[in-house]
Amino acid sequence: NAGVTQTPKFRVLKTGQSMTLLCAQDMNHEYMYWYRQDPGMGLRLIHYSVGEGTTAKGEVPDGYNVSRLKKQNFLLGLESAAPSQTSVYFCASSYSGVLQPQHFGDGTRLSIL
Amino acid sequence: TQLLEQSPQFLSIQEGENLTVYCNSSSVFSSLQWYRQEPGEGPVLLVTVVTGGEVKKLKRLTFQFGDARKDSSLHITAAQPGDTGLYLCADQETSGSRLTFGEGTQLTVNP
């Protein structure tokens, strides 16, 4: 049981390039989330989804887009990468309802030059 | 906007020592979760507390939720090198289950 899988694990981009981060979960979770983690700032929610075909903005959505075409996948896109988007990106998923734990992937380390 | 403050930000101790880390909120928690994150990995849930005054134990870890549900503490007894990691508290809202994280306490336990 793989849980939450993120690809790629590392990536270096040049300013202005675009890319898509993929998150896949095999736990049949309804909810999925994208966070970024920066030194001294904890994890901040970028976008999230409460079900297939739905997306919503989190705390820091600017510069990112997401899609949830299939229940098991949640894609995070950067249309025109900026150095301020250098970060570690984490995907998480959970069952619906209160008091459910979120299950995290191991992160994607993204550097934008 | 809710603000979660964790203290201390960094803590380095020797194996066998006891320690306490804190999480304080500017507003009442909906429910509070504690996670531990090891280098190169995502956070992993340790515990969820809901009721004011609640105390939960997980082996050598004791979690306490303040009576007013605006603060929490994590106490580790006889710390071991395997306890090394980033300890994060998070408030979970009731709708959508979104988490708001604190900045974390980076704990290093030296052998």
Coordinates of C-alpha atoms in Angstrom, one line a residue:
Chain A
N1 CA 0.0 0.0 0.0
A2 CA 1.8 3.1 -1.3
G3 CA -0.4 5.7 0.5
V4 CA 0.4 9.1 -1.0
T5 CA 2.9 9.3 -3.9
Q6 CA 4.3 12.5 -5.2
T7 CA 6.2 12.9 -8.5
P8 CA 8.8 14.2 -9.2
K9 CA 10.8 14.2 -5.9
F10 CA 13.2 17.0 -7.1
R11 CA 13.1 19.5 -9.9
V12 CA 15.0 22.6 -10.9
L13 CA 13.3 25.2 -13.1
K14 CA 14.2 28.4 -14.7
T15 CA 12.1 31.5 -14.1
G16 CA 9.1 31.6 -16.4
Q17 CA 9.0 27.8 -17.1
S18 CA 5.9 25.8 -16.3
M19 CA 5.5 22.4 -14.7
T20 CA 3.0 20.1 -13.1
L21 CA 3.4 18.2 -9.8
L22 CA 1.4 15.0 -9.5
C23 CA -0.1 13.5 -6.4
A24 CA -1.6 10.1 -6.3
Q25 CA -3.3 8.3 -3.4
D26 CA -4.6 4.8 -3.2
M27 CA -6.6 5.0 0.0
N28 CA -9.9 6.1 -1.7
H29 CA -9.8 9.4 0.2
E30 CA -12.3 12.1 -0.7
Y31 CA -10.2 15.1 0.4
M32 CA -6.8 16.1 -1.1
Y33 CA -4.5 19.1 -0.3
W34 CA -1.4 20.8 -1.6
Y35 CA 0.9 22.6 0.9
R36 CA 4.2 24.4 0.6
Q37 CA 6.7 24.3 3.4
D38 CA 9.3 27.1 3.8
P39 CA 11.9 27.6 6.5
G40 CA 10.4 29.1 9.6
M41 CA 6.9 29.2 8.2
G42 CA 5.4 25.8 8.7
L43 CA 3.1 24.3 6.1
R44 CA 0.7 26.6 4.3
L45 CA -2.3 25.4 2.3
I46 CA -2.2 26.3 -1.4
H47 CA -5.3 24.6 -2.8
Y48 CA -7.5 21.7 -1.8
S49 CA -10.3 19.5 -3.1
V50 CA -13.2 17.9 -1.3
G51 CA -14.0 15.5 -4.1
E52 CA -13.5 14.6 -7.7
G53 CA -14.1 17.6 -10.0
T54 CA -13.9 20.1 -7.1
T55 CA -11.1 22.5 -6.1
A56 CA -10.9 25.4 -3.7
K57 CA -8.3 28.1 -2.7
G58 CA -6.3 27.8 0.4
E59 CA -4.1 30.4 2.2
V60 CA -1.6 31.0 -0.6
P61 CA -3.1 30.2 -4.0
D62 CA -1.6 32.9 -6.2
G63 CA 0.6 31.6 -9.0
Y64 CA -0.8 28.0 -8.8
N65 CA -3.6 26.1 -10.4
V66 CA -4.9 22.6 -9.6
S67 CA -7.1 20.0 -11.1
R68 CA -8.8 16.9 -9.7
L69 CA -10.1 15.0 -12.7
K70 CA -9.9 11.6 -11.0
K71 CA -10.5 10.9 -7.4
Q72 CA -7.1 9.4 -6.8
N73 CA -5.1 12.2 -8.4
F74 CA -4.5 15.9 -7.6
L75 CA -2.3 18.0 -9.9
L76 CA -0.6 21.2 -8.9
G77 CA 0.5 23.5 -11.8
L78 CA 2.9 26.4 -12.0
E79 CA 2.2 28.3 -15.2
S80 CA 5.1 30.7 -15.0
A81 CA 7.5 29.8 -12.2
A82 CA 9.0 32.5 -10.0
P83 CA 11.9 32.3 -7.6
S84 CA 9.5 33.0 -4.7
Q85 CA 7.9 29.6 -5.5
T86 CA 11.1 27.8 -4.5
S87 CA 9.9 25.5 -1.7
V88 CA 9.1 22.0 -0.7
Y89 CA 5.6 21.0 -1.8
F90 CA 3.6 18.4 0.1
C91 CA 0.4 16.7 -1.0
A92 CA -1.9 15.1 1.6
S93 CA -5.2 13.3 1.6
S94 CA -7.9 12.3 4.1
Y95 CA -11.3 10.8 4.5
S96 CA -14.1 13.3 4.7
G97 CA -15.5 14.3 8.1
V98 CA -14.1 15.8 11.2
L99 CA -11.2 14.5 13.2
Q100 CA -9.7 12.7 10.2
P101 CA -5.9 12.6 10.0
Q102 CA -4.2 13.9 6.9
H103 CA -1.8 11.5 5.2
F104 CA 1.2 13.2 3.6
G105 CA 3.5 12.3 0.7
D106 CA 7.3 12.7 1.1
G107 CA 7.4 16.0 -0.8
T108 CA 8.7 17.6 -4.0
R109 CA 11.7 19.8 -3.6
L110 CA 11.4 22.6 -6.2
S111 CA 14.1 25.1 -7.0
I112 CA 13.5 28.0 -9.3
L113 CA 16.5 29.9 -10.6
Chain B
T1 CA -6.9 35.0 10.7
Q2 CA -5.8 32.4 13.3
L3 CA -2.2 32.5 14.4
L4 CA -0.5 29.5 15.9
E5 CA 2.7 30.0 17.8
Q6 CA 5.0 27.2 18.8
S7 CA 7.8 27.5 21.2
P8 CA 10.6 27.0 21.4
Q9 CA 11.5 27.1 17.7
F10 CA 14.6 25.0 18.3
L11 CA 15.5 22.6 21.1
S12 CA 18.6 20.5 21.4
I13 CA 18.9 18.1 24.4
Q14 CA 20.8 15.0 25.5
E15 CA 19.3 11.6 25.5
G16 CA 17.4 10.8 28.7
E17 CA 16.3 14.4 29.3
N18 CA 12.7 15.5 29.6
L19 CA 11.2 18.3 27.5
T20 CA 8.0 20.2 26.8
V21 CA 7.0 22.1 23.7
Y22 CA 4.1 24.5 23.4
C23 CA 1.4 25.5 20.9
N24 CA -0.7 28.6 21.5
S25 CA -3.5 30.0 19.3
S26 CA -4.9 33.5 19.0
S27 CA -8.4 31.9 18.9
V28 CA -10.1 28.8 20.1
F29 CA -9.1 25.6 18.4
S30 CA -11.7 23.6 16.5
S31 CA -9.7 20.5 17.2
L32 CA -5.9 20.2 17.5
Q33 CA -3.6 17.8 15.9
W34 CA 0.1 17.1 16.6
Y35 CA 2.3 15.8 13.8
R36 CA 6.0 14.8 13.7
Q37 CA 8.0 15.3 10.6
E38 CA 11.4 13.6 10.0
P39 CA 13.9 14.9 7.4
G40 CA 12.9 14.1 3.9
E41 CA 9.5 12.9 4.8
G42 CA 6.0 14.3 5.2
P43 CA 4.4 14.9 8.6
V44 CA 2.8 12.0 10.4
L45 CA -0.1 12.3 12.8
L46 CA 0.7 11.7 16.5
V47 CA -2.6 12.6 18.2
T48 CA -5.8 14.6 17.9
V49 CA -7.3 16.4 20.9
V50 CA -10.7 17.9 21.0
T51 CA -12.0 18.5 24.6
G52 CA -10.6 21.2 26.8
G53 CA -8.4 19.8 29.6
E54 CA -8.0 16.5 27.7
V55 CA -4.7 14.6 28.3
K56 CA -3.6 11.8 25.9
K57 CA -0.5 9.6 26.2
L58 CA 1.4 7.9 23.5
K59 CA 4.2 5.8 25.1
R60 CA 6.7 8.5 26.4
L61 CA 4.7 11.4 24.9
T62 CA 2.0 13.2 26.8
F63 CA -0.3 15.7 25.1
Q64 CA -2.3 18.2 27.0
F65 CA -5.1 20.5 25.7
G66 CA -5.8 23.7 27.7
D67 CA -9.1 24.1 29.5
A68 CA -9.9 27.1 27.2
R69 CA -8.9 25.2 24.1
K70 CA -6.4 27.9 23.1
D71 CA -3.2 26.2 24.0
S72 CA -1.6 22.7 24.1
S73 CA 1.6 21.1 25.2
L74 CA 3.6 18.1 24.3
H75 CA 5.8 16.5 27.0
I76 CA 8.4 13.9 26.2
T77 CA 9.9 11.8 29.0
A78 CA 13.4 10.4 28.7
A79 CA 13.9 11.6 25.2
Q80 CA 15.7 9.3 22.7
P81 CA 17.5 10.1 19.4
G82 CA 14.6 8.6 17.6
D83 CA 12.4 11.4 18.9
T84 CA 14.4 13.9 16.7
G85 CA 12.2 15.7 14.3
L86 CA 10.0 18.7 13.6
Y87 CA 6.9 18.8 15.8
L88 CA 4.0 20.6 14.3
C89 CA 0.7 21.5 15.8
A90 CA -2.3 22.2 13.6
D91 CA -5.9 23.4 14.0
Q92 CA -8.4 21.4 12.0
E93 CA -11.5 23.2 10.9
T94 CA -14.7 21.3 11.0
S95 CA -15.7 21.9 7.4
G96 CA -13.4 20.7 4.7
S97 CA -11.0 19.4 7.4
R98 CA -8.4 22.1 6.4
L99 CA -5.4 22.4 8.6
T100 CA -3.7 25.6 9.8
F101 CA -0.2 24.7 11.0
G102 CA 2.2 26.4 13.5
E103 CA 5.8 26.9 12.5
G104 CA 7.0 23.9 14.4
T105 CA 9.6 23.0 17.0
Q106 CA 12.7 21.4 15.7
L107 CA 13.9 18.9 18.3
T108 CA 17.3 17.3 18.3
V109 CA 18.1 14.6 20.8
N110 CA 21.8 13.9 21.0
P111 CA 23.1 10.4 22.0

